[in-house]
Tab-separated table of C-alpha atoms in Angstrom:
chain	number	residue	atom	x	y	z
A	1	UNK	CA	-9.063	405.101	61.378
A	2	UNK	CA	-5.172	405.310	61.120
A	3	UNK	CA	-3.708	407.273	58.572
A	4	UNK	CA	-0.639	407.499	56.895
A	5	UNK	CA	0.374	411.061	55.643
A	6	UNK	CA	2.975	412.041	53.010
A	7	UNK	CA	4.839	415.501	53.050
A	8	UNK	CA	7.293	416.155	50.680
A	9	UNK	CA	7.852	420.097	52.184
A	10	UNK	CA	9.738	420.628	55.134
A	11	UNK	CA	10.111	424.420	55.448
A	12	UNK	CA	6.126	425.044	57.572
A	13	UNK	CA	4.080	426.809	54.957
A	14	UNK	CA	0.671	427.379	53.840
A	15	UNK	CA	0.914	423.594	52.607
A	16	UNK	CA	1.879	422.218	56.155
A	17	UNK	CA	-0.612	424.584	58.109
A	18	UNK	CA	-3.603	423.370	56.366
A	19	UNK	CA	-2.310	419.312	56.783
A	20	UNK	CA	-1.682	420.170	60.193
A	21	UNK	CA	-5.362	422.186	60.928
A	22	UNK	CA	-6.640	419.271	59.356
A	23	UNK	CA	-5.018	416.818	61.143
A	24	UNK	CA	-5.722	418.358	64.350
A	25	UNK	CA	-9.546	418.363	63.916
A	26	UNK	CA	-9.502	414.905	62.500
A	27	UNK	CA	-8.121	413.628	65.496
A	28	UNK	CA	-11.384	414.718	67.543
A	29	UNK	CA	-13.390	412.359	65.338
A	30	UNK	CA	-10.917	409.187	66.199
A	31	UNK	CA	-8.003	409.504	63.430
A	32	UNK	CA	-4.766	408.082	64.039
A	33	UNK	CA	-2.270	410.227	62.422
A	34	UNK	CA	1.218	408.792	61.294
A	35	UNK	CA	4.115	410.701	58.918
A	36	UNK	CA	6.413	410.127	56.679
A	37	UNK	CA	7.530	413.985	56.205
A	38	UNK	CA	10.767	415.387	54.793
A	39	UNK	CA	13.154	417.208	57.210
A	40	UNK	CA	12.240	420.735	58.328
A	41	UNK	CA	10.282	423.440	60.897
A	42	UNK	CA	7.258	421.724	59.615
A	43	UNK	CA	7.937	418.625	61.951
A	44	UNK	CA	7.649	420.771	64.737
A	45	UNK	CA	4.105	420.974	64.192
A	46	UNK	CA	3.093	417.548	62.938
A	47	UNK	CA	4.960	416.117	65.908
A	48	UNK	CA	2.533	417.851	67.951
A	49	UNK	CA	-0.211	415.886	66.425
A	50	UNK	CA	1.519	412.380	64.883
A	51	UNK	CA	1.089	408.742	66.633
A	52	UNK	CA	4.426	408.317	65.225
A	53	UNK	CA	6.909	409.928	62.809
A	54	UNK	CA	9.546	408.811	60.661
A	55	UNK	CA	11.576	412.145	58.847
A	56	UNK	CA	13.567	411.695	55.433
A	57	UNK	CA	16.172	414.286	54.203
A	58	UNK	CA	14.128	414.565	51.081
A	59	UNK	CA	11.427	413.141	48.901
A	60	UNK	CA	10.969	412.530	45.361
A	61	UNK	CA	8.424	415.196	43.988
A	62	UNK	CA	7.093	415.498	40.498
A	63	UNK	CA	6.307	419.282	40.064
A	64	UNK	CA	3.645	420.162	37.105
A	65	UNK	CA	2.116	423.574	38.819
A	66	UNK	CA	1.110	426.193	36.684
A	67	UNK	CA	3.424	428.344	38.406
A	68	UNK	CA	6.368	426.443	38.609
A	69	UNK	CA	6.148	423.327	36.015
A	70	UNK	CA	9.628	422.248	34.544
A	71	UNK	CA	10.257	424.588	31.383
A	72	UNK	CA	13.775	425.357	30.446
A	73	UNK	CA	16.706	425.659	33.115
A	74	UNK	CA	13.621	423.993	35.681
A	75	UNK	CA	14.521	420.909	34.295
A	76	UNK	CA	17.683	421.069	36.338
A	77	UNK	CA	15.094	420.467	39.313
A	78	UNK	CA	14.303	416.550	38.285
A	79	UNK	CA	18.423	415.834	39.581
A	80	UNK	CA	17.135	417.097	42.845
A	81	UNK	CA	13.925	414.617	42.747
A	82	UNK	CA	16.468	411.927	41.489
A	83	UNK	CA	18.868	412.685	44.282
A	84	UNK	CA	16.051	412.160	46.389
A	85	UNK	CA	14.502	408.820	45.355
A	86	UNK	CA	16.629	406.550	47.530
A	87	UNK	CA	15.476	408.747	50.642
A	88	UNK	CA	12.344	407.838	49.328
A	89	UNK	CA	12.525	404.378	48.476
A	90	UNK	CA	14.046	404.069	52.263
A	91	UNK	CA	11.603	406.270	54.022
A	92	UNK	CA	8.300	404.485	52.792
A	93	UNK	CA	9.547	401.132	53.260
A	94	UNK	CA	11.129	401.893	56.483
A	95	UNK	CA	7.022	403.082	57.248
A	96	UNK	CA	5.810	399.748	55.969
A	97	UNK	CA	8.088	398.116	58.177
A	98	UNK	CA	7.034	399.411	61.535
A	99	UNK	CA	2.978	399.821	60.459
A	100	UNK	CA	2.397	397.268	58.627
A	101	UNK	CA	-0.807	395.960	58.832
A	102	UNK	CA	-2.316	399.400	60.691
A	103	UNK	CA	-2.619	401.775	57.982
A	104	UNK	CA	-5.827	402.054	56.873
A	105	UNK	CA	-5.664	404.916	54.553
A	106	UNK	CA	-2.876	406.998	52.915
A	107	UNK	CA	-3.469	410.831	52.067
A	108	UNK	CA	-0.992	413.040	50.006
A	109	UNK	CA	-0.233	416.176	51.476
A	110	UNK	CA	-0.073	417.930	47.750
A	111	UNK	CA	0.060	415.881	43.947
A	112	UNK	CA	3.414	416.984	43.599
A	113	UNK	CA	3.989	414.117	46.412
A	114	UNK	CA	2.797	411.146	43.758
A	115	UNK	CA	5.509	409.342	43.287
A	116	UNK	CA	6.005	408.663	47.176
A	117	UNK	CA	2.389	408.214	47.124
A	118	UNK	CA	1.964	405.627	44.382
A	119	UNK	CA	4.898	403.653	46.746
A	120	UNK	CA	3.229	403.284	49.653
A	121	UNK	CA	0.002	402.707	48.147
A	122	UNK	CA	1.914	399.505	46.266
A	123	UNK	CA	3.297	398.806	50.024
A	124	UNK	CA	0.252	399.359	51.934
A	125	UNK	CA	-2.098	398.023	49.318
A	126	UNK	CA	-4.864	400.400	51.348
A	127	UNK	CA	-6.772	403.399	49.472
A	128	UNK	CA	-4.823	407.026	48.601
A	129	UNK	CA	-6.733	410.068	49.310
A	130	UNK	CA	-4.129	412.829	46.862
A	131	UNK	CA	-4.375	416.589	47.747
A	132	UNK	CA	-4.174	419.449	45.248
A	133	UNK	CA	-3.057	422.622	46.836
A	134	UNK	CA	-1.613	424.492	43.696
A	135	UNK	CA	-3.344	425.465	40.413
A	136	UNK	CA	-1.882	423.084	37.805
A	137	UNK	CA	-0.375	424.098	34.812
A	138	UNK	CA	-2.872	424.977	31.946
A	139	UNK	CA	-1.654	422.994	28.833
A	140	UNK	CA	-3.407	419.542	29.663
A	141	UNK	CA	-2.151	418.180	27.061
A	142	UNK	CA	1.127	418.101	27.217
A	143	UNK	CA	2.701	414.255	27.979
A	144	UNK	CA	3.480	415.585	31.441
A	145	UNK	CA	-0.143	416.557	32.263
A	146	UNK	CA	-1.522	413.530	30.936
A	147	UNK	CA	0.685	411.503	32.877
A	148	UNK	CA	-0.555	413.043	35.949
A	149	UNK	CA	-4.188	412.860	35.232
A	150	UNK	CA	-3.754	409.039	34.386
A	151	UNK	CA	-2.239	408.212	37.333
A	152	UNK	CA	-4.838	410.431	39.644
A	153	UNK	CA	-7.564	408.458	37.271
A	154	UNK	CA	-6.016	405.209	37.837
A	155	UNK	CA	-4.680	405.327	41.190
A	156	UNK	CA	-6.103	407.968	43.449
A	157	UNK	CA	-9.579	406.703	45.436
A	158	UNK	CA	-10.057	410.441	46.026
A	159	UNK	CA	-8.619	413.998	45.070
A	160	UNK	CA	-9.280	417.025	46.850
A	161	UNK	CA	-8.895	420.307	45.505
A	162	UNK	CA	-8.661	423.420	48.098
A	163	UNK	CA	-11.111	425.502	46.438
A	164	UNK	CA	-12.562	425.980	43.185
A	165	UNK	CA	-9.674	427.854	41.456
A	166	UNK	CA	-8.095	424.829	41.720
A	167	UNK	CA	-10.289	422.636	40.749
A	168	UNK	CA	-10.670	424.543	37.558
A	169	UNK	CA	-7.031	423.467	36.793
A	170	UNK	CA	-7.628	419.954	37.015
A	171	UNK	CA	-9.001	417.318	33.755
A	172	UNK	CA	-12.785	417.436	33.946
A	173	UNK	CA	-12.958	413.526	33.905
A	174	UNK	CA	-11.345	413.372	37.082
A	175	UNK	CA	-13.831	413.231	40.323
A	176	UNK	CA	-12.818	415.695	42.595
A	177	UNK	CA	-14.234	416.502	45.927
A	178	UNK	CA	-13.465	420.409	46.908
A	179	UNK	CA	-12.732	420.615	50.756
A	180	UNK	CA	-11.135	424.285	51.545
A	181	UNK	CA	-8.385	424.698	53.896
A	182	UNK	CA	-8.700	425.494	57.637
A	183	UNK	CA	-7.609	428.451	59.877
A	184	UNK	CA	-8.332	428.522	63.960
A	185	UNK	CA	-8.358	432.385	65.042
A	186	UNK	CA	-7.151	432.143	68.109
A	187	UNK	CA	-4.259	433.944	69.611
A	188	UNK	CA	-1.317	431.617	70.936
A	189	UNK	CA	-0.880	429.827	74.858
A	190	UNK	CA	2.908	431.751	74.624
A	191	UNK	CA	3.022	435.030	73.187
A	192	UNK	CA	5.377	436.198	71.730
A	193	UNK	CA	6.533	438.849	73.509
A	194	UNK	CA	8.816	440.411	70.517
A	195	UNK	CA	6.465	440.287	68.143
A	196	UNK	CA	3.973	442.154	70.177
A	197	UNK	CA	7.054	444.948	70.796
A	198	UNK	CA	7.479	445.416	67.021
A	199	UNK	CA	3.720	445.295	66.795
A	200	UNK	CA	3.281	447.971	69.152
A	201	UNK	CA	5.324	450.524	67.542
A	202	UNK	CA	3.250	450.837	64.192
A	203	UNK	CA	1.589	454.621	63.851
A	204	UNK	CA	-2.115	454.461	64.943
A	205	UNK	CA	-2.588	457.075	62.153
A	206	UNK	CA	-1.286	454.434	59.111
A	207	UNK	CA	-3.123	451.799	56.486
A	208	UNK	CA	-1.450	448.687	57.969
A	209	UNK	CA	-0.564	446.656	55.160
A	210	UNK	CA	0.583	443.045	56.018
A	211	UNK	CA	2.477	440.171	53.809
A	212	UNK	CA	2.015	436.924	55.474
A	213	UNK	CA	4.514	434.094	54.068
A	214	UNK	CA	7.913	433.483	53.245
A	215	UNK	CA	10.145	436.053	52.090
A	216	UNK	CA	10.919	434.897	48.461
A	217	UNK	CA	10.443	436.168	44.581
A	218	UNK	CA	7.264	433.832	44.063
A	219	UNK	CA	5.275	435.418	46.921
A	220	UNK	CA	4.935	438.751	45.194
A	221	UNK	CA	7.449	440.424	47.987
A	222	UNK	CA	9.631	442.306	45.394
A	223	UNK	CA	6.236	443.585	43.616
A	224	UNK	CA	4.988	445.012	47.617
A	225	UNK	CA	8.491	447.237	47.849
A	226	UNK	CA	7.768	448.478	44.498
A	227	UNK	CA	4.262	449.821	45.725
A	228	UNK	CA	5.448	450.667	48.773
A	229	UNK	CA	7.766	453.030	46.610
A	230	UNK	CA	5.238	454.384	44.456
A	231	UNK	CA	2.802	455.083	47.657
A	232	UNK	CA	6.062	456.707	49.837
A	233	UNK	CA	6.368	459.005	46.603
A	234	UNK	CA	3.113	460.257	47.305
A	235	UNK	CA	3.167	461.017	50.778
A	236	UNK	CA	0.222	458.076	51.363
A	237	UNK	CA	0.272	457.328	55.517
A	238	UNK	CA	1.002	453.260	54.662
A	239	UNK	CA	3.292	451.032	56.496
A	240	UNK	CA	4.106	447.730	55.603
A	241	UNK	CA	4.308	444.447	58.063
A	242	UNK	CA	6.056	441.671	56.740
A	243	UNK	CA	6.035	438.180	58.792
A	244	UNK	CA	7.775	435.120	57.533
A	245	UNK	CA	10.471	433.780	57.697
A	246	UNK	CA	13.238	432.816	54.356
A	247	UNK	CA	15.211	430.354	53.312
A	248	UNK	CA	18.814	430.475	53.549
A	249	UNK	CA	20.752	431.379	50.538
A	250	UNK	CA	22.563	427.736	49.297
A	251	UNK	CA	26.151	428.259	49.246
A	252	UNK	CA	28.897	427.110	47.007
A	253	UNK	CA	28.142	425.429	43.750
A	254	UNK	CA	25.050	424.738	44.159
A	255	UNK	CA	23.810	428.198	45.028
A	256	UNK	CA	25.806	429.490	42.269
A	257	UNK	CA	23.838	427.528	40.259
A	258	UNK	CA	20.441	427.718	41.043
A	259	UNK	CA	21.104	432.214	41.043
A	260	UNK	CA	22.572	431.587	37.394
A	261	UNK	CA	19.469	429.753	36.055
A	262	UNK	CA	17.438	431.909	38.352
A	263	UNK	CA	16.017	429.323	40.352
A	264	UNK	CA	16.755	430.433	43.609
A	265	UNK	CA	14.004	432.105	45.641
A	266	UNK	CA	15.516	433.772	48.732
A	267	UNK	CA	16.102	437.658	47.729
A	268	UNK	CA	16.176	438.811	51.646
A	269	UNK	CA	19.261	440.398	50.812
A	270	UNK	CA	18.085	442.260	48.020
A	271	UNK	CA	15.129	442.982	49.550
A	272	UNK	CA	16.690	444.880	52.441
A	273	UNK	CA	19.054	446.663	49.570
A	274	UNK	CA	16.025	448.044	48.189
A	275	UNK	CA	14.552	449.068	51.254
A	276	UNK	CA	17.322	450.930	52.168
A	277	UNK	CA	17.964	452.619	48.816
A	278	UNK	CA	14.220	453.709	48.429
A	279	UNK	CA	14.648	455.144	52.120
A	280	UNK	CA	11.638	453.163	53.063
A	281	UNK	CA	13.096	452.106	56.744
A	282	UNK	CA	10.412	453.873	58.564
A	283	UNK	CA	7.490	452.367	56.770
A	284	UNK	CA	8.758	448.898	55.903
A	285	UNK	CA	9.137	446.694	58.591
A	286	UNK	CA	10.553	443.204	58.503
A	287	UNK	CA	9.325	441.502	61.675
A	288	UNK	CA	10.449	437.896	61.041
A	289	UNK	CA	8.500	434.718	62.247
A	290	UNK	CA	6.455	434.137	64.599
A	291	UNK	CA	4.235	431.118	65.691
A	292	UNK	CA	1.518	433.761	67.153
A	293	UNK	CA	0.121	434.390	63.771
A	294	UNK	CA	-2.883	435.595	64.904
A	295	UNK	CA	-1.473	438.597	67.252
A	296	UNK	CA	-0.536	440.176	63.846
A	297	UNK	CA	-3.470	439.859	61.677
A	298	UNK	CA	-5.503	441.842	64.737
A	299	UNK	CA	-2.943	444.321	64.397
A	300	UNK	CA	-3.453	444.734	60.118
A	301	UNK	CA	-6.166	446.461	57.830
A	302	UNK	CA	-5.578	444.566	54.624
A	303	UNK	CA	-3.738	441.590	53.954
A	304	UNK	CA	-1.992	441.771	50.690
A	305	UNK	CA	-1.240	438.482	48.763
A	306	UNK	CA	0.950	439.674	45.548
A	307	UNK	CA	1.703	436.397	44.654
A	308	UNK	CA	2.726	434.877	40.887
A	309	UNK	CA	0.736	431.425	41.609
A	310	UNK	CA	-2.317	433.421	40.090
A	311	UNK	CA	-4.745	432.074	43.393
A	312	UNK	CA	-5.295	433.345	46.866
A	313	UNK	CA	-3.477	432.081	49.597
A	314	UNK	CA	-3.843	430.504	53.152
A	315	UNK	CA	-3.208	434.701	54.369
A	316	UNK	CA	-6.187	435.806	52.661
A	317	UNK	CA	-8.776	433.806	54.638
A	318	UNK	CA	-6.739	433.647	57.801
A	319	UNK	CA	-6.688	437.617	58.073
A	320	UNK	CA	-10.288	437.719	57.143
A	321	UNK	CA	-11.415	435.827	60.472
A	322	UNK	CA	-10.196	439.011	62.152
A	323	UNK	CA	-12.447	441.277	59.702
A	324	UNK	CA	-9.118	442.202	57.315
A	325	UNK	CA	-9.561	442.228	53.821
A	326	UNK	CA	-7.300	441.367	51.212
A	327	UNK	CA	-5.786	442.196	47.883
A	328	UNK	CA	-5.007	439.551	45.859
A	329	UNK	CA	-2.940	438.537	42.484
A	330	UNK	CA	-5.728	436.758	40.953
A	331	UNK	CA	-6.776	436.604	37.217
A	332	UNK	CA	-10.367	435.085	37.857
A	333	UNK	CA	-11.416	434.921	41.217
A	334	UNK	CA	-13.760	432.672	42.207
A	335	UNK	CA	-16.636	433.176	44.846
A	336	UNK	CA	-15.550	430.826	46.943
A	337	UNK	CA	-12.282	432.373	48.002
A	338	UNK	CA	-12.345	435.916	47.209
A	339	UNK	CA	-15.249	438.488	45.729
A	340	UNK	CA	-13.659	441.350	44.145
A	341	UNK	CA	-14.664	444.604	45.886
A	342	UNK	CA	-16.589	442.954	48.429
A	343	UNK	CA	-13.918	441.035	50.562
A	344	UNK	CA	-11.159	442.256	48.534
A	345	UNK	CA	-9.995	443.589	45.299
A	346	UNK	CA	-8.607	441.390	42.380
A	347	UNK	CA	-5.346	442.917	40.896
A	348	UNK	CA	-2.920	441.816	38.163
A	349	UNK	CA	0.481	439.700	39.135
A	350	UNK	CA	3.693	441.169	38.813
A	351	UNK	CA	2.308	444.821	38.444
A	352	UNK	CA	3.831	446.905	41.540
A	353	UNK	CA	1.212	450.367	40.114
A	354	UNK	CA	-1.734	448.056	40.147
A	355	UNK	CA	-0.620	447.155	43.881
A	356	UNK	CA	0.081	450.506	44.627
A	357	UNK	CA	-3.166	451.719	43.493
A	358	UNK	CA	-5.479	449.074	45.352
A	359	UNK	CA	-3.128	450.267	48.573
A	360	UNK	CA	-4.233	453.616	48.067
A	361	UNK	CA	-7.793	452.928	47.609
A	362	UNK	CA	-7.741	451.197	51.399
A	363	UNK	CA	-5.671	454.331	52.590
A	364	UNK	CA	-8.011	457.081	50.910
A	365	UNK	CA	-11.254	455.000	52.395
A	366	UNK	CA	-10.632	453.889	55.015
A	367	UNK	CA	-14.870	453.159	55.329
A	368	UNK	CA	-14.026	450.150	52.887
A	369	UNK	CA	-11.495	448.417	54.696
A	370	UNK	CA	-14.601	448.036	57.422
A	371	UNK	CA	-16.870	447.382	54.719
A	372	UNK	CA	-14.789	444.540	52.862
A	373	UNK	CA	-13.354	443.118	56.047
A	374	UNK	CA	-16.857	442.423	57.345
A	375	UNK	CA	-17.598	440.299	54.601
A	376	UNK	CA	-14.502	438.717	54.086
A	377	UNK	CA	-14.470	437.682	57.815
A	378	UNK	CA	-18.354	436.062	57.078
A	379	UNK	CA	-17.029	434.190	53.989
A	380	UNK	CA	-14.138	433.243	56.430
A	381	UNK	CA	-16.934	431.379	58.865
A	382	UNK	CA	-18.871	429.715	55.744
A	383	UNK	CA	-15.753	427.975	54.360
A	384	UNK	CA	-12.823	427.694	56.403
A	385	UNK	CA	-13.948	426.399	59.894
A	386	UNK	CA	-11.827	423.526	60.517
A	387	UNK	CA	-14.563	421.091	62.066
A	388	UNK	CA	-16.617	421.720	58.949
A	389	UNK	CA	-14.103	421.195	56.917
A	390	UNK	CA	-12.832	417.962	58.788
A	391	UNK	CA	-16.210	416.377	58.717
A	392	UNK	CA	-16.342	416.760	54.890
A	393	UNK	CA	-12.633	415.339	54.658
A	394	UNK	CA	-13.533	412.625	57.661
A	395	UNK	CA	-16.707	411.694	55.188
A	396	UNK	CA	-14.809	411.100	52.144
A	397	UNK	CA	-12.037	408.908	53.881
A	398	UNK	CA	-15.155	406.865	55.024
A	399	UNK	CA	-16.606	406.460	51.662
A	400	UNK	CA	-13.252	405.457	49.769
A	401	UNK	CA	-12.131	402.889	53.036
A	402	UNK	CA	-16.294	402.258	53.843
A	403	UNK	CA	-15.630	402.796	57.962
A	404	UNK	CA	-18.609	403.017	59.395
């Protein structure tokens, strides 16, 4: 079965692991990868994988996320997605070109990636498997929300939601198959060998507290050096392990720009202000990227996952294959993904005290962090075991192309 996948994100994220985990075990059971994937460290990895590959500088994305849906100054976004379209336009046809004739499926990486989608399907004229990896936003029925639920009706021959959280955000008339992401726990061919440094100089006597993603306002990371605050205030033995990497701060107009109608997500810079000022040097440690992911989550005792999206993250369920548990910005957790006080606690977004407090409940018992992280690690091995997970995803791209 060749496949065609779209991937409209080029910095490698949580969105970009999963495709690629996926990917990876899909290729055991006789799929035939191919890309069309915007510019960016995420290549790196699909290249690893792909039959063939063609990268675009950019493509056209229609954004309707709870989290991020356009809503004021957003709206400025759609010139991006305009910019875009030709890139687009060029991109997919330049894919019919060379395939023509073997694609036998297409599968959006994420429903923000629709409009690229809804191309190639016209193209192709083969079935479109559409990914949801983000909550949407609540108010179905605004025009925008409709619009996106007719098309998915209409056009999509299968959606897949990452976990039930999600699917909870989606129109109940639409058929939706839940497949959760992936995670392999296993440490990498080529340590890294500066990682493991850093790694090694954490106190044996602290909570080790990690944050797992990239460095930006969405992802909670202001909120952590709040807590951390609060907790360094009251002499709790906590430090802080922070692994991801940031975007670069756009210069010039543009950058100017997207800081004045606050759309700009990088706040390295202020982060390590803030750091400094709260005198937080010794217990806040910014250890960059790393492609051995796995090194560090054997090295944590809770993963914490502050994020505004209001759903857990890839982090939670990767730390909790090495028995860490997590505590997550989450306003109804689902038992699927996390079970509050069991493999993690369930705390409020944006509130640094609530953070703080759910820290200090790891650091003053240290019994639960055992407790939690044993059952977050056996929910781990029920849901997120890539060959399980790619035999569910390989059966539904058999029933919508009806390979045998």
């Amino acid at each position: 079965m060749r496949v065609l996948y779209i991937d409209g994100v080029g910095p490698f994220g949580g969105a970009s692991r999963s495709l690629f985990e996926a990917v990876r075990a899909l290729k055991d059971r006789g799929v035939k990868p191919y890309f069309v994937a915007t510019q960016g460290t995420s290549l790196d990895f699909y290249d690893q994988v792909a039959e063939e590959l063609i990268a675009t500088r950019g493509l056209t994305r229609f954004d309707n996320t709870n989290y991020s849906h356009y809503r004021g100054v957003r709206w400025l976004v759609l010139l991006r997605e305009i910019f875009h379209l030709p890139f687009t336009i060029f991109a997919i046809q330049e894919a019919h070109r060379r395939w023509k004739g073997k694609i036998d499926l297409i599968h959006v990486n994420e429903v923000t990636e629709i409009i690229p989608g809804l191309l190639a399907k016209r193209l192709f004229k083969v079935p479109m498997v559409v990914h949801v990896r983000s909550p949407q936003w609540a108010n179905q029925q605004a025009w925008r929300s409709r619009w996106i639920n007719r098309l998915l009706k209409s056009s999509a021959n299968a959606i897949v939601a990452i976990d039930n959280t999600t699917r909870t955000t989606l129109s109940t008339d639409l058929p939706v198959d839940v497949v959760q992401n992936s995670f392999t726990p296993r440490r990498s061919s080529s340590p890294d060998p500066t990682m493991l440094q850093k790694l090694e100089k954490l106190r044996t006597s602290s909570l080790k507290v990690g944050f797992v993603g990239n460095v930006q306002v969405s992802k909670g990371i202001l909120d952590l050096v709040e807590a951390a605050k609060l907790l360094n205030e009251q002499g709790a033995d906590v430090e802080f392990v922070v692994v991801g990497g940031h975007t670069r701060l756009t210069k010039g107009l543009k950058g100017w720009l997207l800081q004045k109608a606050g759309l700009a997500q990088d706040v390295m810079e202020e982060l390590e202000q803030r750091i400094k000022h709260y005198g937080l040097e010794k217990c806040f440690h910014l250890l960059g990227a790393t492609s051995d992911i796995q090194c560090v989550y054997e090295c944590l005792d809770v993963i914490a996952f502050p994020s505004h999206f209001d759903a857990p993250g890839r982090p939670v369920f990767e730390a909790a294959f090495s028995a860490v548990p997590s505590i997550v910005c989450v306003s109804k957790p689902l038992a699927d993904t996390l079970v509050h006080n069991e493999t993690g606690l369930a705390i409020p977004a944006r509130d640094p005290r609530a953070l703080s407090e759910a820290i200090r409940h790891f650091e003053k018992c240290r019994n639960e962090v055992a407790r939690m992280g044993w059952k977050a690690q056996r929910l781990a091995v029920e849901n997120f075991e890539p060959r399980r997970n790619a035999a569910r995803l390989y059966d539904i791209y058999k029933r919508i192309t009806q390979h045998t």
